[in-house]
CSV table of C-alpha atoms in Angstrom, one decimal:
chain,number,residue,atom,x,y,z
L,10,UNK,CA,1.4,15.5,20.2
L,11,UNK,CA,-2.2,15.0,19.7
L,12,UNK,CA,-4.0,13.1,16.6
L,13,UNK,CA,-4.5,10.0,15.1
L,14,UNK,CA,-1.7,7.5,14.0
L,15,UNK,CA,-1.7,5.9,10.8
L,16,UNK,CA,-0.4,3.0,8.7
L,17,UNK,CA,-0.2,3.8,5.7
L,18,UNK,CA,0.6,2.1,2.9
L,19,UNK,CA,1.8,2.4,-1.0
L,20,UNK,CA,1.1,-0.3,-4.2
L,21,UNK,CA,3.8,-1.2,-7.2
L,22,UNK,CA,2.5,-4.4,-8.5
L,23,UNK,CA,4.6,-6.4,-6.9
L,24,UNK,CA,6.8,-4.2,-5.8
L,25,UNK,CA,4.6,-5.5,-3.1
L,26,UNK,CA,6.2,-8.3,-2.5
L,27,UNK,CA,8.0,-6.4,0.4
L,28,UNK,CA,5.0,-4.5,2.1
L,29,UNK,CA,4.0,-8.1,2.3
L,30,UNK,CA,6.3,-8.6,5.2
L,31,UNK,CA,6.9,-5.3,7.2
L,32,UNK,CA,3.4,-6.5,8.0
L,33,UNK,CA,3.9,-10.0,9.1
L,34,UNK,CA,6.9,-8.4,10.3
L,35,UNK,CA,4.1,-6.6,13.0
L,36,UNK,CA,1.9,-9.2,13.2
L,37,UNK,CA,4.6,-11.9,14.5
L,38,UNK,CA,3.8,-9.4,18.1
L,39,UNK,CA,0.3,-8.5,16.7
L,40,UNK,CA,1.8,-4.8,16.6
L,41,UNK,CA,-1.9,-2.7,15.6
L,42,UNK,CA,-1.5,0.6,17.3
L,43,UNK,CA,-3.4,2.4,14.2
L,44,UNK,CA,-6.4,4.5,14.3
L,45,UNK,CA,-6.4,3.1,10.1
L,46,UNK,CA,-4.6,2.4,7.3
L,47,UNK,CA,-4.4,4.0,3.9
L,48,UNK,CA,-3.7,1.3,1.1
L,49,UNK,CA,-3.9,1.7,-2.9
L,50,UNK,CA,-3.7,-0.9,-5.2
L,51,UNK,CA,-1.2,-3.6,-4.5
L,52,UNK,CA,-0.6,-2.0,-1.1
L,53,UNK,CA,-4.8,-2.2,-0.2
L,54,UNK,CA,-4.5,-6.1,-0.8
L,55,UNK,CA,-1.3,-6.4,1.4
L,56,UNK,CA,-3.3,-4.5,5.0
L,57,UNK,CA,-6.3,-7.1,4.2
L,58,UNK,CA,-4.0,-9.6,5.4
L,59,UNK,CA,-2.4,-7.8,7.4
L,60,UNK,CA,-6.0,-5.9,9.3
L,61,UNK,CA,-7.4,-10.0,9.6
L,62,UNK,CA,-4.6,-11.2,11.6
L,63,UNK,CA,-3.3,-13.9,8.5
L,64,UNK,CA,0.6,-13.8,8.2
L,65,UNK,CA,1.7,-15.4,5.1
L,66,UNK,CA,-1.5,-14.7,3.6
L,67,UNK,CA,-0.6,-11.9,1.3
L,68,UNK,CA,2.7,-13.8,0.2
L,69,UNK,CA,0.9,-16.4,-0.9
L,70,UNK,CA,-0.9,-14.2,-2.9
L,71,UNK,CA,1.8,-12.8,-4.3
L,72,UNK,CA,4.6,-15.6,-5.0
L,73,UNK,CA,1.0,-18.7,-6.1
L,74,UNK,CA,-1.6,-16.2,-7.4
L,75,UNK,CA,-0.2,-13.1,-9.1
L,76,UNK,CA,2.9,-15.0,-10.7
L,77,UNK,CA,0.1,-16.8,-12.4
L,78,UNK,CA,-0.7,-17.1,-16.1
L,79,UNK,CA,-4.7,-16.3,-15.5
L,80,UNK,CA,-3.9,-13.1,-13.4
L,81,UNK,CA,-0.8,-11.4,-15.6
L,82,UNK,CA,-0.9,-12.8,-19.2
L,83,UNK,CA,1.0,-11.1,-22.2
L,84,UNK,CA,0.1,-13.4,-25.1
L,85,UNK,CA,-4.0,-12.3,-24.0
L,86,UNK,CA,-3.5,-8.7,-24.0
L,87,UNK,CA,-1.3,-8.6,-27.3
L,88,UNK,CA,-4.8,-10.6,-28.9
L,89,UNK,CA,-7.2,-7.8,-26.7
L,90,UNK,CA,-6.9,-8.9,-23.1
L,91,UNK,CA,-6.1,-8.2,-19.6
L,92,UNK,CA,-2.5,-8.3,-19.0
L,93,UNK,CA,-3.1,-8.4,-15.7
L,94,UNK,CA,-7.0,-9.9,-14.6
L,95,UNK,CA,-7.7,-7.7,-11.3
L,96,UNK,CA,-10.8,-10.1,-10.7
L,97,UNK,CA,-9.4,-12.7,-11.5
L,98,UNK,CA,-6.8,-12.6,-8.6
L,99,UNK,CA,-9.3,-10.9,-6.1
L,100,UNK,CA,-12.0,-13.8,-6.3
L,101,UNK,CA,-9.2,-16.6,-6.9
L,102,UNK,CA,-7.9,-15.1,-3.5
L,103,UNK,CA,-10.4,-15.6,-2.1
L,104,UNK,CA,-11.5,-19.0,-3.1
L,105,UNK,CA,-7.1,-20.4,-2.0
L,106,UNK,CA,-6.6,-18.3,0.5
L,107,UNK,CA,-10.2,-17.4,2.1
L,108,UNK,CA,-9.9,-14.7,3.9
L,109,UNK,CA,-11.4,-14.1,7.6
L,110,UNK,CA,-13.3,-10.6,6.8
L,111,UNK,CA,-15.0,-11.2,10.8
L,112,UNK,CA,-11.8,-10.4,12.2
L,113,UNK,CA,-11.1,-8.2,9.2
L,114,UNK,CA,-13.4,-6.0,10.4
L,115,UNK,CA,-13.6,-5.9,14.1
L,116,UNK,CA,-10.1,-4.6,13.4
L,117,UNK,CA,-8.7,-1.3,11.9
L,118,UNK,CA,-10.3,0.8,9.8
L,119,UNK,CA,-9.7,0.7,6.0
L,120,UNK,CA,-9.8,3.4,3.5
L,121,UNK,CA,-8.2,2.5,-0.2
L,122,UNK,CA,-7.0,5.0,-3.1
L,123,UNK,CA,-9.4,5.0,-6.5
L,124,UNK,CA,-9.1,7.4,-10.1
L,125,UNK,CA,-12.1,9.0,-11.0
L,126,UNK,CA,-12.0,8.7,-14.8
L,127,UNK,CA,-14.7,11.3,-14.5
L,128,UNK,CA,-12.5,14.1,-12.7
L,129,UNK,CA,-8.2,11.8,-13.1
L,130,UNK,CA,-8.2,12.8,-9.0
L,131,UNK,CA,-8.7,9.9,-6.4
L,132,UNK,CA,-11.3,9.4,-4.7
L,133,UNK,CA,-11.2,7.4,-1.3
L,134,UNK,CA,-13.5,5.0,-0.1
L,135,UNK,CA,-13.7,3.3,3.3
L,136,UNK,CA,-13.2,-0.5,2.8
L,137,UNK,CA,-17.0,-2.0,4.6
L,138,UNK,CA,-18.4,-5.7,3.6
L,139,UNK,CA,-20.2,-4.3,1.6
L,140,UNK,CA,-18.2,-2.4,-1.3
L,141,UNK,CA,-14.6,-4.8,-0.3
L,142,UNK,CA,-14.9,-7.1,-4.0
L,143,UNK,CA,-14.9,-3.4,-5.6
L,144,UNK,CA,-12.8,-1.2,-4.2
L,145,UNK,CA,-10.1,-3.8,-3.9
L,146,UNK,CA,-10.7,-4.0,-7.9
L,147,UNK,CA,-10.4,-0.6,-8.4
L,148,UNK,CA,-7.6,0.9,-6.4
L,149,UNK,CA,-5.8,-2.8,-8.7
L,150,UNK,CA,-7.3,-1.6,-12.3
L,151,UNK,CA,-3.7,-0.9,-13.5
L,152,UNK,CA,-4.9,1.1,-17.0
L,153,UNK,CA,-3.9,0.1,-20.1
L,154,UNK,CA,-2.8,-3.3,-18.0
L,155,UNK,CA,-6.5,-4.3,-17.3
L,156,UNK,CA,-9.1,-3.6,-19.9
L,157,UNK,CA,-12.5,-3.1,-18.3
L,158,UNK,CA,-13.2,0.1,-16.4
L,159,UNK,CA,-14.7,-0.7,-12.5
L,160,UNK,CA,-17.5,2.0,-11.8
L,161,UNK,CA,-19.9,1.5,-7.9
L,162,UNK,CA,-21.3,3.9,-5.8
L,163,UNK,CA,-22.5,6.3,-9.0
L,164,UNK,CA,-18.1,6.5,-9.9
L,165,UNK,CA,-16.3,4.7,-12.2
L,166,UNK,CA,-12.1,3.7,-12.0
L,167,UNK,CA,-9.1,3.0,-12.5
L,168,UNK,CA,-6.2,1.9,-10.4
L,169,UNK,CA,-5.3,4.0,-7.6
L,170,UNK,CA,-2.0,5.1,-7.8
L,171,UNK,CA,-2.7,6.6,-11.1
L,172,UNK,CA,-3.9,9.8,-8.5
L,173,UNK,CA,-2.3,9.4,-5.8
L,174,UNK,CA,0.1,6.8,-5.5
L,175,UNK,CA,1.4,7.8,-1.5
L,176,UNK,CA,-2.2,9.0,0.2
L,177,UNK,CA,0.5,9.9,3.3
L,178,UNK,CA,-1.6,13.7,2.1
L,179,UNK,CA,-4.9,12.0,2.4
L,180,UNK,CA,-4.2,10.7,5.7
L,181,UNK,CA,-3.2,14.2,7.7
L,182,UNK,CA,-6.4,15.7,6.0
L,183,UNK,CA,-8.1,13.4,8.4
L,184,UNK,CA,-6.2,13.8,11.3
L,185,UNK,CA,-2.9,11.1,11.1
L,186,UNK,CA,-0.7,12.9,12.9
L,187,UNK,CA,2.0,10.0,13.4
L,188,UNK,CA,1.9,8.1,10.1
L,189,UNK,CA,3.6,5.5,9.5
L,190,UNK,CA,5.1,4.6,5.6
L,191,UNK,CA,5.7,1.9,3.9
L,192,UNK,CA,7.6,2.3,0.2
L,193,UNK,CA,7.3,0.1,-2.2
L,194,UNK,CA,11.4,2.3,-3.3
L,195,UNK,CA,14.5,2.8,-1.7
L,196,UNK,CA,13.6,6.0,-0.6
L,197,UNK,CA,16.6,6.8,-2.9
L,198,UNK,CA,13.8,6.7,-5.3
L,199,UNK,CA,12.2,10.3,-7.2
L,200,UNK,CA,10.1,9.7,-10.3
L,201,UNK,CA,11.0,10.6,-13.9
L,202,UNK,CA,8.7,12.9,-16.0
L,203,UNK,CA,7.2,10.8,-18.6
L,204,UNK,CA,8.6,10.4,-21.7
L,205,UNK,CA,6.0,10.5,-23.8
L,206,UNK,CA,3.8,11.8,-22.3
L,207,UNK,CA,1.7,12.4,-25.4
L,208,UNK,CA,1.2,8.5,-25.6
L,209,UNK,CA,-1.2,8.2,-22.9
L,210,UNK,CA,-3.1,10.6,-25.1
L,211,UNK,CA,-3.1,7.7,-27.3
L,212,UNK,CA,-3.5,4.9,-25.3
L,213,UNK,CA,-6.0,6.9,-23.2
L,214,UNK,CA,-8.9,9.0,-25.6
L,215,UNK,CA,-11.5,7.2,-24.3
L,216,UNK,CA,-10.5,8.8,-20.4
L,217,UNK,CA,-9.0,12.1,-21.1
L,218,UNK,CA,-8.6,13.2,-17.1
L,219,UNK,CA,-6.4,9.6,-16.7
L,220,UNK,CA,-3.9,10.2,-19.7
L,221,UNK,CA,-3.3,13.9,-18.4
L,222,UNK,CA,-2.8,12.1,-14.6
L,223,UNK,CA,-0.9,9.4,-15.7
L,224,UNK,CA,1.1,12.8,-17.4
L,225,UNK,CA,1.1,14.2,-13.7
L,226,UNK,CA,1.8,12.0,-11.7
L,227,UNK,CA,5.4,12.4,-11.2
L,228,UNK,CA,5.0,15.2,-10.1
L,229,UNK,CA,1.5,14.3,-7.7
L,230,UNK,CA,4.0,11.1,-6.9
L,231,UNK,CA,6.8,13.1,-5.1
L,232,UNK,CA,5.2,15.6,-4.0
L,233,UNK,CA,3.7,13.0,-1.2
L,234,UNK,CA,7.9,12.4,-0.6
L,235,UNK,CA,8.3,15.3,-0.6
L,236,UNK,CA,5.4,16.0,2.0
L,237,UNK,CA,7.3,12.5,4.2
L,238,UNK,CA,10.6,14.0,3.9
L,239,UNK,CA,9.6,17.8,5.2
L,240,UNK,CA,6.0,17.0,7.3
L,241,UNK,CA,4.7,19.9,9.3
L,242,UNK,CA,5.1,20.9,12.5
L,243,UNK,CA,3.2,18.8,14.6
L,244,UNK,CA,3.4,16.1,12.9
L,245,UNK,CA,6.1,12.6,13.2
L,246,UNK,CA,6.4,10.1,9.9
L,247,UNK,CA,8.6,7.0,10.4
L,248,UNK,CA,8.6,5.9,7.0
L,249,UNK,CA,9.0,2.0,6.4
L,250,UNK,CA,11.1,1.5,2.4
L,251,UNK,CA,13.4,-1.8,1.2
L,252,UNK,CA,16.7,-1.0,1.2
L,253,UNK,CA,18.7,0.5,-2.0
L,254,UNK,CA,19.6,-3.2,-3.0
L,255,UNK,CA,16.2,-4.8,-3.7
L,256,UNK,CA,15.6,-5.0,-7.7
L,257,UNK,CA,11.7,-5.7,-7.8
L,258,UNK,CA,9.6,-4.9,-10.2
L,259,UNK,CA,5.9,-4.2,-11.0
L,260,UNK,CA,6.0,-7.5,-13.2
L,261,UNK,CA,8.6,-9.9,-11.2
L,262,UNK,CA,7.7,-13.0,-11.3
L,263,UNK,CA,10.3,-15.0,-10.5
L,264,UNK,CA,9.9,-17.2,-7.0
L,265,UNK,CA,13.5,-16.7,-6.0
L,266,UNK,CA,13.5,-13.1,-6.3
L,267,UNK,CA,10.2,-12.0,-4.6
L,268,UNK,CA,11.2,-14.4,-2.0
L,269,UNK,CA,14.4,-11.5,-1.4
L,270,UNK,CA,11.9,-8.9,-1.0
L,271,UNK,CA,10.0,-10.5,1.4
L,272,UNK,CA,12.8,-10.9,3.4
L,273,UNK,CA,14.0,-7.7,3.2
L,274,UNK,CA,10.5,-6.4,4.3
L,275,UNK,CA,10.3,-8.9,7.3
L,276,UNK,CA,14.3,-7.4,8.4
L,277,UNK,CA,12.5,-3.5,8.2
L,278,UNK,CA,9.6,-5.5,9.4
L,279,UNK,CA,11.5,-6.0,13.1
L,280,UNK,CA,13.8,-3.3,12.8
L,281,UNK,CA,10.6,-1.6,12.9
L,282,UNK,CA,9.3,-3.1,15.7
L,283,UNK,CA,13.0,-2.7,17.5
L,284,UNK,CA,13.0,1.0,17.5
L,285,UNK,CA,9.4,1.4,18.4
L,286,UNK,CA,9.7,-0.6,21.4
L,287,UNK,CA,13.6,0.6,22.7
L,288,UNK,CA,11.9,4.2,22.2
L,289,UNK,CA,9.8,3.5,24.2
L,290,UNK,CA,11.0,2.0,27.3
L,291,UNK,CA,13.8,5.1,27.0
L,292,UNK,CA,10.4,7.4,26.9
L,293,UNK,CA,9.2,5.0,30.3
L,294,UNK,CA,12.7,4.8,32.0
L,295,UNK,CA,12.7,8.5,31.5
L,296,UNK,CA,9.3,9.2,33.4
L,297,UNK,CA,10.7,7.3,35.8
L,298,UNK,CA,13.5,8.7,36.4
L,299,UNK,CA,11.8,12.4,36.8
L,300,UNK,CA,9.2,10.7,39.2
L,301,UNK,CA,12.0,9.4,41.9
L,302,UNK,CA,14.2,13.1,41.2
L,303,UNK,CA,10.7,14.8,42.6
L,304,UNK,CA,10.6,12.2,45.4
L,305,UNK,CA,14.2,12.9,45.9
L,306,UNK,CA,13.3,17.3,46.1
L,307,UNK,CA,10.2,16.6,47.5
L,308,UNK,CA,11.4,14.9,50.9
């Protein structure tokens, strides 16, 4: 099989604690065999620490900052402010847990998904030193919960998960034929259609295309799942998903639960690495055996 290797990381707000554990398990053995990484929302944020080679950074951002009232504040939302303050989280994470951008930009290229508020479709940006704060804000700018509309590079955007929650098809479109996907839900999960689709027109009346994208989100999400389960013949997809008992929600704030989710991620990451190394070893042994047999046949 020819083609690139890609790592795709789903978002999911606090459910991203699982991916942070998986990526930290990868860092334990400096496992970075990918040609590029694709992240969306919390998935893109998680990838920053991984690409910079900073274990536990994402865990600290989630458990110490994303649980803080300056980030998540229902009372502020009722008063007309943000339910979540994405800009505060990014700025405070840089202050409290400085990102090694030199190491990050020497590492695997990072592609992040955002949702264009004019088209309702996904746009994708290669993250660089100039657009880093803009892309990370935009990819996590959850509609309704985060009131500002980030604008840069001639467009205005909202959370990438609206249009492309699991950008595995985009990874394939860009040449990846060996794709590892880190999900935020157990593998049995399928997204249900929105119960009150008409409500989106009222809540997002300034951005009707985003409202339509929200109504179509379940279909798009499940199409990505179908692609993962039934990839093209020239593509291999490895899935790392939380176990069925993973019960962390988008806004779970209890550290005990988050710690459990993180440990599940570490265990899943280590299990994936073991299977990868085992398969590589088996293939190498088979090659050596074939070589020895050929020598015997030629003797």
